[in-house]
Short mmCIF file of C-alpha atoms in Angstrom, two decimals:
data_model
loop_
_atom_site.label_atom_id
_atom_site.label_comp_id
_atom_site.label_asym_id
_atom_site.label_seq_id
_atom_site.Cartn_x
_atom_site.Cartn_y
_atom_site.Cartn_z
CA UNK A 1 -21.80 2.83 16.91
CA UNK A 2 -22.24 -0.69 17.81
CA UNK A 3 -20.38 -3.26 16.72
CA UNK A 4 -22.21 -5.17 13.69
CA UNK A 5 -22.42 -8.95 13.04
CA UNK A 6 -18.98 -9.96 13.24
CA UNK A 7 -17.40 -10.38 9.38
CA UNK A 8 -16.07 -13.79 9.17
CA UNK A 9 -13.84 -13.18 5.79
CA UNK A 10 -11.62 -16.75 6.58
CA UNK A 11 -7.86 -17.38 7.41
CA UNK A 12 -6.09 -16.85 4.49
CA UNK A 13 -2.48 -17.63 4.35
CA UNK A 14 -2.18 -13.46 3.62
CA UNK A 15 -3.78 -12.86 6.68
CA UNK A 16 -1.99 -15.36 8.73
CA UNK A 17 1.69 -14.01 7.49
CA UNK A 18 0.53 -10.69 7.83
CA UNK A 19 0.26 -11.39 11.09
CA UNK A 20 2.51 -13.04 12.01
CA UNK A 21 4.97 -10.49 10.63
CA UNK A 22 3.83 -8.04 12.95
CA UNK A 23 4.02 -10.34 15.95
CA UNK A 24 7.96 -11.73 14.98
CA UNK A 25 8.92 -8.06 14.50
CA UNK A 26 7.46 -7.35 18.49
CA UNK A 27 9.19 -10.87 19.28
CA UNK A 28 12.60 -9.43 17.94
CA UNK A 29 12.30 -6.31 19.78
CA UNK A 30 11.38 -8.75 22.66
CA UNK A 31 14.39 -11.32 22.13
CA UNK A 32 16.78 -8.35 21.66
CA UNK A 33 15.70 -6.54 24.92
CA UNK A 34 15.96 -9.53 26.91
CA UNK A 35 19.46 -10.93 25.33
CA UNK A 36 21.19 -7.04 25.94
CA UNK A 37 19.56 -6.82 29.26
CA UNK A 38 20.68 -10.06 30.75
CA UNK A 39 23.85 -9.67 29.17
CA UNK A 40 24.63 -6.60 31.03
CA UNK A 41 23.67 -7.93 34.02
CA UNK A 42 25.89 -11.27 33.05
CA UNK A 43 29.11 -9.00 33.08
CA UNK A 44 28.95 -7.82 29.17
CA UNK A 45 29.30 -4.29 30.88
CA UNK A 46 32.76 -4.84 31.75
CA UNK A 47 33.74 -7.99 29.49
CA UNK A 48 32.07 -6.85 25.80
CA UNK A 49 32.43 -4.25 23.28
CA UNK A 50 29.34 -2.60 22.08
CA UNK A 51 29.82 -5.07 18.46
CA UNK A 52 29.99 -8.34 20.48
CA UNK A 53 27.23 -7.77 23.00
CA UNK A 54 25.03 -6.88 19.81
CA UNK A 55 26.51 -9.81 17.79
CA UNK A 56 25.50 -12.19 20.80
CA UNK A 57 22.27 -10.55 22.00
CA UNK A 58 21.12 -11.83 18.22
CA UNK A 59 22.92 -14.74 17.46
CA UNK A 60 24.31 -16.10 20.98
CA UNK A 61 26.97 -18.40 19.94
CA UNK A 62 29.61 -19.29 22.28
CA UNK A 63 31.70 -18.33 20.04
CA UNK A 64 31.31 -14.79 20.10
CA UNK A 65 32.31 -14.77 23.17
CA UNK A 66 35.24 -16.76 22.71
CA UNK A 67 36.36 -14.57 20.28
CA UNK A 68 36.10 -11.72 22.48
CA UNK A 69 38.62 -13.61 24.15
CA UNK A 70 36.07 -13.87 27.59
CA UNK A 71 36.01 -16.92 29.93
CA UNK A 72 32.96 -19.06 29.25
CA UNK A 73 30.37 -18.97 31.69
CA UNK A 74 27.73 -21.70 31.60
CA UNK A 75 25.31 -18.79 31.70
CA UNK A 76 26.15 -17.99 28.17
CA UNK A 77 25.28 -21.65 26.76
CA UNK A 78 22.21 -22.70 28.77
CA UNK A 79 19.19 -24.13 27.41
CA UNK A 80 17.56 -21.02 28.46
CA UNK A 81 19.51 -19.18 26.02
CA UNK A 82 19.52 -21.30 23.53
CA UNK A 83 15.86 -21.03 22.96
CA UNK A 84 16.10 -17.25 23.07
CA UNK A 85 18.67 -18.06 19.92
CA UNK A 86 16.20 -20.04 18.34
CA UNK A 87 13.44 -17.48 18.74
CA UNK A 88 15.79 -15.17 17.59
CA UNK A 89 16.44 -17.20 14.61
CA UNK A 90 13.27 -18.66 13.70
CA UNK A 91 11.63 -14.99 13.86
CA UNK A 92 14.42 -13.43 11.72
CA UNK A 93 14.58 -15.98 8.97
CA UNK A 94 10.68 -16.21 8.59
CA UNK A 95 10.32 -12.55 9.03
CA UNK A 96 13.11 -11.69 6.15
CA UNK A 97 12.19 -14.46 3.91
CA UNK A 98 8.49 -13.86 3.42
CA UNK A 99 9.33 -9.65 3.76
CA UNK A 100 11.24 -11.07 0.57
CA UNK A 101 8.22 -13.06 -0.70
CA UNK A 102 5.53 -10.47 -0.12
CA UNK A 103 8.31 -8.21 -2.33
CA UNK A 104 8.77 -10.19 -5.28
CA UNK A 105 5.32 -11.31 -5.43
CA UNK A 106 4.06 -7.76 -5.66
CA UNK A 107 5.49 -8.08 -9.30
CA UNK A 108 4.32 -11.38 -10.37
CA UNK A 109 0.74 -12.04 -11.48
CA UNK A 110 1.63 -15.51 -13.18
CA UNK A 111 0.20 -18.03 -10.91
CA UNK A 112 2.96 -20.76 -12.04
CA UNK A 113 5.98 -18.23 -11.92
CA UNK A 114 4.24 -17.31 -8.42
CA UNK A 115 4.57 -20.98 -7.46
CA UNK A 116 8.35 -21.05 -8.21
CA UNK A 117 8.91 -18.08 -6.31
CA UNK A 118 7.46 -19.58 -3.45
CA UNK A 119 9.17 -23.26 -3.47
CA UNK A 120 12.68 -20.90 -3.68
CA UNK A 121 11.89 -19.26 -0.79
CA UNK A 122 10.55 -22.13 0.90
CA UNK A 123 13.96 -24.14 0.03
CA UNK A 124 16.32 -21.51 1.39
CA UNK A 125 13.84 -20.58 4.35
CA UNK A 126 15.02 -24.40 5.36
CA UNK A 127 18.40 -23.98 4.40
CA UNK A 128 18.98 -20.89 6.66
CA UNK A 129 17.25 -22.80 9.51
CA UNK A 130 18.80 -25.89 8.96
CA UNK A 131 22.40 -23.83 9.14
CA UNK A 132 21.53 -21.81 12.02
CA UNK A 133 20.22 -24.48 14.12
CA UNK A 134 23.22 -26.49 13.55
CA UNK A 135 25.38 -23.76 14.82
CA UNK A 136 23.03 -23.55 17.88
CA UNK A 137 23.12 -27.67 18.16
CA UNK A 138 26.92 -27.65 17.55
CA UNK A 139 27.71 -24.76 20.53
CA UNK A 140 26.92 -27.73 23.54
CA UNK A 141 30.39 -27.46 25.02
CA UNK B 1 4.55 35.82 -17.22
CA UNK B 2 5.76 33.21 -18.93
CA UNK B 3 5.27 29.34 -18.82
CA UNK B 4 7.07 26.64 -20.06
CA UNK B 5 5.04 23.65 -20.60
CA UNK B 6 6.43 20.45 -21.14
CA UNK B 7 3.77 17.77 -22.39
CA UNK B 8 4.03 13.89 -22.66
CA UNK B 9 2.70 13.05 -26.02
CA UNK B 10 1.94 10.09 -27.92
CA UNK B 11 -0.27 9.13 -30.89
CA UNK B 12 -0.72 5.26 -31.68
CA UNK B 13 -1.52 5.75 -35.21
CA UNK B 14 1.53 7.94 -35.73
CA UNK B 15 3.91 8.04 -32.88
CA UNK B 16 6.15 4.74 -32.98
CA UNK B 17 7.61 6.33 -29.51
CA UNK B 18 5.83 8.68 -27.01
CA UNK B 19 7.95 12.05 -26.67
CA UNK B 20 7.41 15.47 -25.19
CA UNK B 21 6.53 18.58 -27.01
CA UNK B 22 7.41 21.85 -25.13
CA UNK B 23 5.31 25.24 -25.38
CA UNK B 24 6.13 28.44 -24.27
CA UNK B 25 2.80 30.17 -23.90
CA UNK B 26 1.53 33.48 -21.37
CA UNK B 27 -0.40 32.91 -18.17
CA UNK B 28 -1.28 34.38 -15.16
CA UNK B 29 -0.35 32.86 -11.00
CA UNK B 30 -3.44 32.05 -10.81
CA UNK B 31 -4.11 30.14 -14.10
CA UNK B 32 -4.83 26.57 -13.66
CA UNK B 33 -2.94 23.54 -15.48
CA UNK B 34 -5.92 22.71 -17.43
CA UNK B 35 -6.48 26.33 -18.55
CA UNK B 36 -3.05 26.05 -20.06
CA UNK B 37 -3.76 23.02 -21.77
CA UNK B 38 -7.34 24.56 -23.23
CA UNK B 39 -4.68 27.57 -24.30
CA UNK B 40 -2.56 24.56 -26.36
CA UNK B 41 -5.51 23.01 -27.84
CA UNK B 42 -7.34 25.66 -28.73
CA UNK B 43 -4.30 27.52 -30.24
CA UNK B 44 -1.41 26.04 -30.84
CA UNK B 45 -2.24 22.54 -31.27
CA UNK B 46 -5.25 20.97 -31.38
CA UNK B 47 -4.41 17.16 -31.32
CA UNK B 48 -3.60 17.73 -28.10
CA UNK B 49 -5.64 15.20 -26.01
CA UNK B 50 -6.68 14.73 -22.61
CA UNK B 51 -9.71 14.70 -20.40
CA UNK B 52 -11.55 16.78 -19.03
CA UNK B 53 -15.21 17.51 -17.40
CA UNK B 54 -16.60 19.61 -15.15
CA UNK B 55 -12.90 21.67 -14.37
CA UNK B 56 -13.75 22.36 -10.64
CA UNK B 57 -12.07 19.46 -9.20
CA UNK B 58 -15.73 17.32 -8.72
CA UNK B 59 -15.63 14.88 -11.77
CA UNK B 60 -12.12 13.71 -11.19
CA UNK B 61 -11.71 13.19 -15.10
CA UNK B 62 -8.23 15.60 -15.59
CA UNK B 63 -5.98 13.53 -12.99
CA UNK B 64 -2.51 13.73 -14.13
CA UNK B 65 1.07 14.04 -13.29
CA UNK B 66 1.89 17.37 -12.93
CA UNK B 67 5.83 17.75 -12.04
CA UNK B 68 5.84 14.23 -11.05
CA UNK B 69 2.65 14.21 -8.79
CA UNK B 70 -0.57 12.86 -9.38
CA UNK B 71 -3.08 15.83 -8.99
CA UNK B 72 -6.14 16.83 -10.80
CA UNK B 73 -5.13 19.60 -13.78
CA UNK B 74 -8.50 21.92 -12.71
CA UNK B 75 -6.80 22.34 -8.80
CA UNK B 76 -3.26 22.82 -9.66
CA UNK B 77 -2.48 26.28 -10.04
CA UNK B 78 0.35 27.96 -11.64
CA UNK B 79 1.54 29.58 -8.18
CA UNK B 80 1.78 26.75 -6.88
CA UNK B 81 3.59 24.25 -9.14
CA UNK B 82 5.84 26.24 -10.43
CA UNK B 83 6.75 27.86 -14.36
CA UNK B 84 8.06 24.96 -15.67
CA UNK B 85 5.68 22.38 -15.51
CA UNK B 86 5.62 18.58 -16.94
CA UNK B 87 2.52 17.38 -17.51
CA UNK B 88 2.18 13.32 -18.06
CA UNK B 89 -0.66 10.92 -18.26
CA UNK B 90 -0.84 8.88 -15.02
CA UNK B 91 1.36 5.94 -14.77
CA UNK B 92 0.76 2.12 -14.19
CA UNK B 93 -2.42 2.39 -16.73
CA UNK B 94 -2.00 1.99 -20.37
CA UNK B 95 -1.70 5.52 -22.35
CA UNK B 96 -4.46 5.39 -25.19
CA UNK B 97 -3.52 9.02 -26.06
CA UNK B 98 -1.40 12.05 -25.10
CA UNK B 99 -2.71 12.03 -21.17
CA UNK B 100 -5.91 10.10 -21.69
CA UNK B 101 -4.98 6.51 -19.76
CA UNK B 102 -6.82 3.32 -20.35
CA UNK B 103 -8.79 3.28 -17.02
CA UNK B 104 -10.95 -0.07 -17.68
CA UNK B 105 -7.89 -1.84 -14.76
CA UNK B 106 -8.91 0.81 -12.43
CA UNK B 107 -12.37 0.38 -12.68
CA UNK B 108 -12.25 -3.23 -12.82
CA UNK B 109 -10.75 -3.59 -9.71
CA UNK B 110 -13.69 -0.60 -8.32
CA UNK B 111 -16.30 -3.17 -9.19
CA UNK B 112 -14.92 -6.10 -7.51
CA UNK B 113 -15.54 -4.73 -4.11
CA UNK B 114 -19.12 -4.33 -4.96
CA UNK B 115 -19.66 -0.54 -4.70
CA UNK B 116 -23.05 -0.03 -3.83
CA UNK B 117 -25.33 -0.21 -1.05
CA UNK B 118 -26.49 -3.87 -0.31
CA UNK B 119 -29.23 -4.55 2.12
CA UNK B 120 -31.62 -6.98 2.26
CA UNK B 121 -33.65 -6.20 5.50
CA UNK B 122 -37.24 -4.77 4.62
CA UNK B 123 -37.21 -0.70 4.23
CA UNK B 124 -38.84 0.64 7.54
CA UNK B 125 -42.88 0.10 7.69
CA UNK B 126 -43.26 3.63 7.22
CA UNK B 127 -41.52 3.52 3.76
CA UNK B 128 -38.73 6.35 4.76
CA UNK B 129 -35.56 5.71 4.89
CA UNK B 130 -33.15 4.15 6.84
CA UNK B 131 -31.77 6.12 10.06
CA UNK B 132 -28.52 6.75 10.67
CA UNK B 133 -26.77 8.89 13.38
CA UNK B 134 -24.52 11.52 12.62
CA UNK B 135 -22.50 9.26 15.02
CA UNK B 136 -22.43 6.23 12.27
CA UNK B 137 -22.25 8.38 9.70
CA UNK B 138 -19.26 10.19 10.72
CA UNK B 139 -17.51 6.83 10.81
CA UNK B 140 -17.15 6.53 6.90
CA UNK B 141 -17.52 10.24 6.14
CA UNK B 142 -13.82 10.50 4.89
CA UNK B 143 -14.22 8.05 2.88
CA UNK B 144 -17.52 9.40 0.61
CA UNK B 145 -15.55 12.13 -0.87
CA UNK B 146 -13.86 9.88 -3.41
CA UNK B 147 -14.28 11.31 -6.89
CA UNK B 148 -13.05 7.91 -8.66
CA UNK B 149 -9.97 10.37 -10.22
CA UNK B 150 -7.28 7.30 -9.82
CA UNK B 151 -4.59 9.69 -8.28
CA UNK B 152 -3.85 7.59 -5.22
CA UNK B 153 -4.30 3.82 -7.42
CA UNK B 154 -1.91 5.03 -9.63
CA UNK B 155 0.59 6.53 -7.21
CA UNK B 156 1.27 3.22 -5.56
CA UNK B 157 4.19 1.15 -6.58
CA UNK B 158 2.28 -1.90 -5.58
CA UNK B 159 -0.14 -0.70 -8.80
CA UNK B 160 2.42 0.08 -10.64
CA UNK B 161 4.22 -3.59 -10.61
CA UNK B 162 0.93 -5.63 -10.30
CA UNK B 163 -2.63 -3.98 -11.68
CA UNK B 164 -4.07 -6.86 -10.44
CA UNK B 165 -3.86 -5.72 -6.97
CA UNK B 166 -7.43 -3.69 -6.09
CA UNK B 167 -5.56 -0.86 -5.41
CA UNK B 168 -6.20 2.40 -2.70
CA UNK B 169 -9.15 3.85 -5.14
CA UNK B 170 -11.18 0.39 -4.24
CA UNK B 171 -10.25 -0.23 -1.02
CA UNK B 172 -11.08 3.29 0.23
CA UNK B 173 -14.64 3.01 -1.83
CA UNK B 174 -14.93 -0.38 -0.10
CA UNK B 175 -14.21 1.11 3.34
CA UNK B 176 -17.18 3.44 2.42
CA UNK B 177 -19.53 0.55 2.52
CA UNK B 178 -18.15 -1.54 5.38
CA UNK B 179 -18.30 1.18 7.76
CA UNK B 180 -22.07 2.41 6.57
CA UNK B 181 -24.45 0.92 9.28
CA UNK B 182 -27.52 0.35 6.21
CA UNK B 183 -25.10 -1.66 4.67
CA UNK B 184 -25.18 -5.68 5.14
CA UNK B 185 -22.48 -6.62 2.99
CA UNK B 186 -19.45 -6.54 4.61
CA UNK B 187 -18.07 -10.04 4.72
CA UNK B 188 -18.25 -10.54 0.79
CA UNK B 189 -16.34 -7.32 0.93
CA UNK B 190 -14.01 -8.49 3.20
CA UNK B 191 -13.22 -11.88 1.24
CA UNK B 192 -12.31 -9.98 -2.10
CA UNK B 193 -9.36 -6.95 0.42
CA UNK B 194 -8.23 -10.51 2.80
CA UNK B 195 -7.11 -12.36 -0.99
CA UNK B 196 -3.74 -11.75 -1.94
CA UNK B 197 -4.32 -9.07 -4.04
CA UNK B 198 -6.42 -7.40 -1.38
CA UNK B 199 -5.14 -5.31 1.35
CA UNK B 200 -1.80 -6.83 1.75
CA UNK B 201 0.14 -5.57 -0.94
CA UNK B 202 -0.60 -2.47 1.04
CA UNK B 203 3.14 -1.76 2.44
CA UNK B 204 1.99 1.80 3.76
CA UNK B 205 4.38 4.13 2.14
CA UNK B 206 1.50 6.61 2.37
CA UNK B 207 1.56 8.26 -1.57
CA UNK B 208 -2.20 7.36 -2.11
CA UNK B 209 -2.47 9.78 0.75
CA UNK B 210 0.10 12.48 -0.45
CA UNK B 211 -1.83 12.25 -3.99
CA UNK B 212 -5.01 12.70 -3.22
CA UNK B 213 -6.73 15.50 -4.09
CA UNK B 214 -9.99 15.64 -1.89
CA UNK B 215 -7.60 15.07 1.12
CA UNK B 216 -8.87 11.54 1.95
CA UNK B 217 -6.62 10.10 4.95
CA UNK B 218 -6.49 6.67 2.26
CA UNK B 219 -3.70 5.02 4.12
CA UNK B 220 -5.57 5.59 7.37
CA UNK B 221 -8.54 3.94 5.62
CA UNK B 222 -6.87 0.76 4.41
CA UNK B 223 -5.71 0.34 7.99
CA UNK B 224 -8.77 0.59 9.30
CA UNK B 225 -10.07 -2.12 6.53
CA UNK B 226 -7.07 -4.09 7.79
CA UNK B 227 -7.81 -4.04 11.36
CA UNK B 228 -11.62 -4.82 10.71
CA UNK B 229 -10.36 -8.12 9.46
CA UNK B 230 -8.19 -8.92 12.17
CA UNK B 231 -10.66 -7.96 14.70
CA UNK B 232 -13.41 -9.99 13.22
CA UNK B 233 -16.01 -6.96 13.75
CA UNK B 234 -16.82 -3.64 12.80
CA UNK B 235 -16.55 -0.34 15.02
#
């Protein structure tokens, strides 16, 4: 069959979160890949516990490491991985906070209570970001 | 041998409550749910209420939960679901009576997604129809053997929590349409699945598939529905 005349049904803000749900979840598979990989290669192998390496790969704070009671390397803090932390983080919280939306909003047909739901989420979507990227800020050594 | 039957009753102008009324009645393997039902109304009790058409699974009229599954009472057979068997009206649509369900919501949401053929190009100058290949045609084919019965709308939680969410039942009858190459009416289909009570409160947990009863792949078909949105085109 051929394709027809292309449907043009509009970007909805569904669509667009549908979507992007399914590219953030690839993206965390992604982020976590690269974090475990390079953090083998780093030393984790010999220097981290299975807990640790998993706690950094998604959250890469310094101070995981420094807990583990392993000598900072400058590899651990760069700018490089900093942005893998805030991919990490911005794909997470969005992810989990409109899985959350697309949840409760199953069960509500009242546009106003709807409109509630969705400043709440939209209040602690910042709030989570606002917390995590402070943590990432804060870890500059 | 004998068959317990456990039935979900309610009458509005005398029940405050819905409750179940049991009857222990003879039947063979391969009696069917609804015979045993005919058996109660004809001779035990005949306020016993529920509907029923043609009885050979075409009409879709007798869909019910039958030991907590959505299946049509004319294709469930004793063998196969057991000596015990709970019978309930379908859930996430209103109960009028016994196991007949209000099923206006159902077929509300059936007509937004404009179930019919639309075309506007001129018929062919020869007056016949419109060709199709067996090629084109075997595109959709899955999806024509909807019998409207409501099994797979009303096995979705999704239904169950919101009815106004279009549910499988539409979807699938919409998919029958999009995919038809006569048909030119796609987009406006389109619009009503990509709203937010379209397609998306689709979370693929695959019961609309488990429950239906002419074996229509209706998960498969919402996908497909999906992905014709994100693609932008039809295949």
């Amino acid at each position: 069959m051929q394709s027809r005349p292309a449907p043009q049904p509009g970007l909805t803000f569904e669509y667009l979160m549908w979507l992007f749900i399914r590219i953030s979840g690839l993206g965390l598979y992604l982020v976590a890949l690269v974090g475990v990989t390079a953090a083998l290669v780093m030393g984790a192998r010999t220097q981290l516990d299975m807990g640790t390496l998993i706690r950094w790969t998604f959250f890469p704070n310094s101070g995981h490491v420094a807990n583990a009671g392993v000598d900072l390397e400058l590899g651990w803090v760069s700018l490089l991985w900093q942005i893998m932390q805030g991919m990490a983080v911005v794909f997470g919280v969005t992810h989990g906070m409109n899985g959350l939306r697309n949840i409760l909003e199953d069960f509500i047909s009242n546009k106003g209570t709807r409109l509630v739901v969705r400043v709440i989420i939209i209040l602690l979507w910042i709030l989570f970001l606002y917390a995590a990227f402070t943590l990432v800020l804060s870890d500059t050594l | 041998m004998e068959i317990t039957l456990k039935v979900f009753r309610y009458n509005p102008e005398k029940d405050a409550k819905w409750h179940y009324e049991t009857y222990v009645i003879e039947g063979q393997p391969t009696d069917r749910v609804l015979d045993l039902l005919e058996y109660v109304k004809g001779y035990i009790d005949g306020t016993l209420s529920f509907r029923r058409s043609c009885a050979h699974g075409v009409c879709g009229s007798d869909a019910m939960r039958i030991n907590g599954r959505n299946r049509l009472a004319c294709k469930a057979l004793v063998r196969d679901v057991g000596t015990k068997i709970t019978v309930e009206p379908l859930i996430g649509l209103k109960v009028i009576k016994d196991l007949i369900v209000d099923m206006e919501p159902f077929f509300d949401n059936y007509k937004k997604i404009l179930p019919f053929l639309i075309n506007e190009t001129p018929p062919p100058a020869d007056g016949k129809e419109r060709y199709q290949s067996p090629e084109d045609r075997a595109i959709f084919d899955d999806t024509t053997k909807c019998i409207l019965c409501a099994c797979c709308t009303t096995s979705c939680p999704s239904f169950w929590a919101n009815d106004d969410y279009v549910g499988p039942a539409a979807i699938v009858n919409a998919h029958r349409f999009i995919f038809d190459s006569r048909d030119e009416a796609a987009n406006e289909r389109l619009k009503v699945l990509n709203s937010m009570f379209g397609v998306y409160r689709c979370h693929t947990i695959f019961n609309c598939t488990e429950a239906c009863p002419r074996e229509i792949q209706v998960t498969k078909a919402i996908g497909e529905v999906k992905m014709a949105i994100l693609r932008g085109k039809i295949k």
